[in-house]
Amino acid sequence: MSPEINSVFITGTDTEVGKTFYSKLLLLSLSAQGIRTAAMKPLASGAEVHDGKLRNADALVLQQAANTSFSYELCNPYCFEAAIAPHLAARQAGIMIETDVILHAYEQLHHQVDVMVVEGVGGWMVPLNEDQTIADLVQAMGLPVILVVGMRLGCINHALLTAENIKNRGIPLLGWVANVIEPNMSHLNENIESIAQRIQVPLLDTIHFINNPDVAVPPQRVNIKYLEY
């Protein structure tokens, strides 16, 4: 990858830890700086039919937060109705998830914008098919990673294991985000400090609990200084 970072992959310590919310904030922050953006959620499980086509709510959030217009199919090449692990949803639908399909969609998008935000599904090691995981997809895409850590009991272990696997694969880890998903978490600051001392990459942002993730949030909320464009 060139020294100029024009794409970033957002992964998380688990499902429901705030990957989509952080990705949305990042896209809005970039847009507020006049930076052309596109977004991609390569695969999504849990979708509803809109106008005769399956649409995933998180993928729609990302598509709407980006400031350039692309087809839904490019943003979300694999969309499954069942809200289960994507490789199981694909098997149920009689489809094989192929990284080449995702890479082709990515190539069509990222050359046309300044920064592209790609969001994963679930955690870092979620299977795509019988042989590959999200981690393998990120390696094939050649993207640096931001890790969203859902701050709740057990997050230290999940964060350190994920960061270790990312680094062992030789994938650049730009930093991590502490997303406070439990507003009354005991010893929150101590947990954040414990991760920060051990993860050896910058804490980019701490996002505090928001009861309604659909509310309007000032675009300047998140740090974009680590991205070069």
Short mmCIF file of C-alpha atoms in Angstrom, two decimals:
data_model
loop_
_atom_site.label_atom_id
_atom_site.label_comp_id
_atom_site.label_asym_id
_atom_site.label_seq_id
_atom_site.Cartn_x
_atom_site.Cartn_y
_atom_site.Cartn_z
CA MET A 1 0.00 0.00 0.00
CA SER A 2 1.24 3.51 -0.77
CA PRO A 3 2.13 5.90 2.06
CA GLU A 4 -1.08 7.78 1.31
CA ILE A 5 -3.92 6.17 3.21
CA ASN A 6 -7.06 6.44 1.11
CA SER A 7 -8.98 3.53 2.60
CA VAL A 8 -9.41 2.16 6.09
CA PHE A 9 -11.08 -0.98 7.44
CA ILE A 10 -13.18 -0.72 10.61
CA THR A 11 -13.27 -3.91 12.65
CA GLY A 12 -14.54 -4.63 16.14
CA THR A 13 -14.01 -6.85 19.12
CA ASP A 14 -17.46 -8.39 18.56
CA THR A 15 -20.82 -7.74 17.03
CA GLU A 16 -22.87 -4.78 18.31
CA VAL A 17 -19.84 -2.82 19.56
CA GLY A 18 -20.41 0.30 17.48
CA LYS A 19 -18.56 -0.31 14.21
CA THR A 20 -21.31 1.23 12.11
CA PHE A 21 -21.79 4.18 14.46
CA TYR A 22 -18.08 4.98 14.47
CA SER A 23 -17.87 4.52 10.69
CA LYS A 24 -20.73 6.98 10.27
CA LEU A 25 -19.02 9.53 12.52
CA LEU A 26 -15.77 9.11 10.61
CA LEU A 27 -17.50 9.63 7.28
CA LEU A 28 -19.27 12.75 8.56
CA SER A 29 -16.02 14.13 9.98
CA LEU A 30 -14.23 13.59 6.67
CA SER A 31 -17.10 15.15 4.76
CA ALA A 32 -17.00 18.22 7.02
CA GLN A 33 -13.40 18.74 5.83
CA GLY A 34 -14.46 18.66 2.19
CA ILE A 35 -13.00 15.19 1.62
CA ARG A 36 -14.75 12.95 -0.92
CA THR A 37 -15.81 9.69 0.69
CA ALA A 38 -17.37 6.36 -0.15
CA ALA A 39 -18.36 3.55 2.16
CA MET A 40 -18.55 -0.20 1.87
CA LYS A 41 -19.90 -3.03 3.98
CA PRO A 42 -18.72 -6.03 1.97
CA LEU A 43 -21.13 -8.45 3.59
CA ALA A 44 -24.08 -8.12 5.91
CA SER A 45 -26.42 -10.54 7.62
CA GLY A 46 -29.85 -9.44 8.73
CA ALA A 47 -31.72 -7.61 6.00
CA GLU A 48 -35.23 -6.64 4.99
CA VAL A 49 -36.85 -6.35 1.59
CA HIS A 50 -37.16 -2.80 0.26
CA ASP A 51 -38.67 -2.31 -3.19
CA GLY A 52 -38.17 -5.98 -3.91
CA LYS A 53 -34.49 -6.07 -2.89
CA LEU A 54 -32.71 -7.05 0.31
CA ARG A 55 -31.22 -4.12 2.18
CA ASN A 56 -29.20 -4.13 5.41
CA ALA A 57 -29.77 -1.25 7.83
CA ASP A 58 -26.08 -0.76 8.65
CA ALA A 59 -25.08 -0.73 4.99
CA LEU A 60 -27.76 1.90 4.31
CA VAL A 61 -26.41 4.06 7.15
CA LEU A 62 -22.94 3.94 5.61
CA GLN A 63 -24.19 4.60 2.08
CA GLN A 64 -26.11 7.66 3.30
CA ALA A 65 -23.22 8.97 5.41
CA ALA A 66 -20.82 8.96 2.45
CA ASN A 67 -20.86 12.09 0.32
CA THR A 68 -20.56 10.42 -3.07
CA SER A 69 -23.28 8.40 -4.71
CA PHE A 70 -22.80 4.75 -5.64
CA SER A 71 -25.12 1.80 -6.09
CA TYR A 72 -26.14 -0.21 -3.04
CA GLU A 73 -24.74 -3.35 -4.66
CA LEU A 74 -21.24 -1.86 -4.74
CA CYS A 75 -21.50 -0.77 -1.12
CA ASN A 76 -22.83 -4.15 0.02
CA PRO A 77 -22.05 -6.96 -2.47
CA TYR A 78 -23.27 -9.74 -0.16
CA CYS A 79 -26.53 -9.16 1.68
CA PHE A 80 -28.40 -11.94 3.51
CA GLU A 81 -31.81 -11.92 5.10
CA ALA A 82 -31.01 -14.21 8.04
CA ALA A 83 -29.39 -12.47 11.01
CA ILE A 84 -26.78 -15.17 11.53
CA ALA A 85 -23.07 -15.57 10.84
CA PRO A 86 -22.49 -14.62 7.19
CA HIS A 87 -20.99 -17.94 6.11
CA LEU A 88 -24.04 -19.72 7.55
CA ALA A 89 -26.41 -17.22 5.94
CA ALA A 90 -24.63 -17.73 2.62
CA ARG A 91 -24.87 -21.49 2.93
CA GLN A 92 -28.58 -21.19 3.72
CA ALA A 93 -29.03 -19.01 0.62
CA GLY A 94 -27.03 -21.41 -1.55
CA ILE A 95 -24.29 -18.85 -2.17
CA MET A 96 -20.52 -18.99 -1.76
CA ILE A 97 -18.93 -15.76 -0.54
CA GLU A 98 -15.99 -15.00 -2.84
CA THR A 99 -13.33 -12.43 -1.98
CA ASP A 100 -12.84 -11.66 -5.69
CA VAL A 101 -16.39 -10.31 -5.87
CA ILE A 102 -15.71 -8.02 -2.91
CA LEU A 103 -12.36 -6.90 -4.29
CA HIS A 104 -13.92 -6.06 -7.65
CA ALA A 105 -16.55 -3.86 -5.99
CA TYR A 106 -13.88 -2.20 -3.85
CA GLU A 107 -11.72 -1.42 -6.87
CA GLN A 108 -14.65 0.27 -8.58
CA LEU A 109 -15.16 2.57 -5.61
CA HIS A 110 -11.90 3.55 -3.98
CA HIS A 111 -10.15 5.10 -6.99
CA GLN A 112 -12.93 7.66 -7.32
CA VAL A 113 -12.76 9.19 -3.83
CA ASP A 114 -10.22 10.61 -1.38
CA VAL A 115 -10.99 8.27 1.52
CA MET A 116 -13.01 5.08 1.63
CA VAL A 117 -14.35 3.55 4.84
CA VAL A 118 -14.90 -0.21 4.79
CA GLU A 119 -16.74 -1.81 7.69
CA GLY A 120 -16.50 -5.46 8.66
CA VAL A 121 -19.15 -7.73 10.08
CA GLY A 122 -19.07 -9.08 13.62
CA GLY A 123 -15.54 -9.50 14.97
CA TRP A 124 -12.14 -9.95 13.38
CA MET A 125 -12.17 -13.70 12.79
CA VAL A 126 -15.73 -14.14 11.50
CA PRO A 127 -15.73 -16.80 8.74
CA LEU A 128 -16.54 -15.81 5.16
CA ASN A 129 -16.61 -19.34 3.79
CA GLU A 130 -15.03 -22.71 4.58
CA ASP A 131 -11.48 -21.38 4.24
CA GLN A 132 -11.40 -17.61 4.79
CA THR A 133 -12.23 -15.08 7.50
CA ILE A 134 -12.67 -11.32 7.71
CA ALA A 135 -8.97 -11.15 8.57
CA ASP A 136 -8.10 -12.87 5.28
CA LEU A 137 -10.32 -10.42 3.40
CA VAL A 138 -8.55 -7.43 4.94
CA GLN A 139 -5.17 -8.89 3.96
CA ALA A 140 -6.39 -9.35 0.39
CA MET A 141 -7.67 -5.76 0.31
CA GLY A 142 -4.38 -4.45 1.72
CA LEU A 143 -6.07 -2.06 4.13
CA PRO A 144 -4.96 -0.60 7.46
CA VAL A 145 -7.33 -1.22 10.36
CA ILE A 146 -9.05 0.71 13.13
CA LEU A 147 -10.28 -1.44 16.01
CA VAL A 148 -13.52 -0.50 17.75
CA VAL A 149 -13.58 -1.87 21.28
CA GLY A 150 -16.99 -2.19 22.91
CA MET A 151 -16.34 -1.14 26.51
CA ARG A 152 -17.96 -3.82 28.64
CA LEU A 153 -16.87 -6.64 30.88
CA GLY A 154 -14.38 -8.84 28.98
CA CYS A 155 -13.28 -6.09 26.59
CA ILE A 156 -9.63 -6.12 27.65
CA ASN A 157 -9.15 -9.73 26.62
CA HIS A 158 -11.06 -9.26 23.37
CA ALA A 159 -9.14 -6.11 22.46
CA LEU A 160 -5.69 -7.56 23.13
CA LEU A 161 -6.37 -10.83 21.31
CA THR A 162 -7.73 -8.99 18.27
CA ALA A 163 -4.86 -6.51 18.16
CA GLU A 164 -2.33 -9.32 18.51
CA ASN A 165 -3.78 -11.22 15.56
CA ILE A 166 -3.87 -8.10 13.41
CA LYS A 167 -0.21 -7.38 14.12
CA ASN A 168 0.86 -11.00 13.68
CA ARG A 169 -0.62 -10.89 10.18
CA GLY A 170 1.47 -7.84 9.35
CA ILE A 171 -1.59 -5.64 8.91
CA PRO A 172 -1.17 -1.98 9.95
CA LEU A 173 -3.26 -1.14 13.01
CA LEU A 174 -3.75 2.63 12.96
CA GLY A 175 -5.31 2.79 16.39
CA TRP A 176 -8.32 1.86 18.48
CA VAL A 177 -11.57 3.44 19.60
CA ALA A 178 -13.12 3.00 23.03
CA ASN A 179 -16.88 2.86 22.46
CA VAL A 180 -18.73 3.02 25.77
CA ILE A 181 -21.67 0.71 25.11
CA GLU A 182 -22.42 0.14 28.81
CA PRO A 183 -23.02 3.60 30.33
CA ASN A 184 -22.60 2.35 33.90
CA MET A 185 -19.59 0.12 33.30
CA SER A 186 -17.62 -0.39 36.48
CA HIS A 187 -14.05 1.03 36.39
CA LEU A 188 -14.45 2.34 32.86
CA ASN A 189 -11.39 4.59 32.93
CA GLU A 190 -9.24 1.84 34.42
CA ASN A 191 -10.32 -0.54 31.65
CA ILE A 192 -9.46 2.02 28.97
CA GLU A 193 -6.09 2.63 30.61
CA SER A 194 -5.40 -1.11 30.83
CA ILE A 195 -5.99 -1.53 27.10
CA ALA A 196 -4.05 1.62 26.20
CA GLN A 197 -1.00 0.44 28.14
CA ARG A 198 -0.90 -2.90 26.36
CA ILE A 199 -2.20 -2.43 22.82
CA GLN A 200 0.75 -0.26 21.67
CA VAL A 201 -1.21 1.82 19.18
CA PRO A 202 -2.92 5.19 19.73
CA LEU A 203 -6.32 5.57 21.36
CA LEU A 204 -7.97 7.60 18.61
CA ASP A 205 -11.30 8.40 20.24
CA THR A 206 -13.46 7.65 23.25
CA ILE A 207 -17.11 7.68 22.32
CA HIS A 208 -19.52 7.84 25.23
CA PHE A 209 -22.82 6.06 25.40
CA ILE A 210 -25.54 7.47 23.17
CA ASN A 211 -28.99 6.09 23.86
CA ASN A 212 -30.19 6.75 20.31
CA PRO A 213 -27.45 6.12 17.73
CA ASP A 214 -29.59 7.76 15.03
CA VAL A 215 -29.41 11.23 16.58
CA ALA A 216 -27.46 13.91 14.79
CA VAL A 217 -23.87 14.11 16.05
CA PRO A 218 -21.47 16.99 15.30
CA PRO A 219 -19.11 15.80 12.53
CA GLN A 220 -16.08 17.13 14.44
CA ARG A 221 -16.65 14.51 17.10
CA VAL A 222 -14.00 12.05 15.88
CA ASN A 223 -10.29 12.34 15.20
CA ILE A 224 -9.22 12.16 11.54
CA LYS A 225 -5.63 13.40 11.94
CA TYR A 226 -4.21 9.89 11.56
CA LEU A 227 -5.51 9.67 7.98
CA GLU A 228 -3.33 11.09 5.24
CA TYR A 229 -5.15 12.32 2.17
#
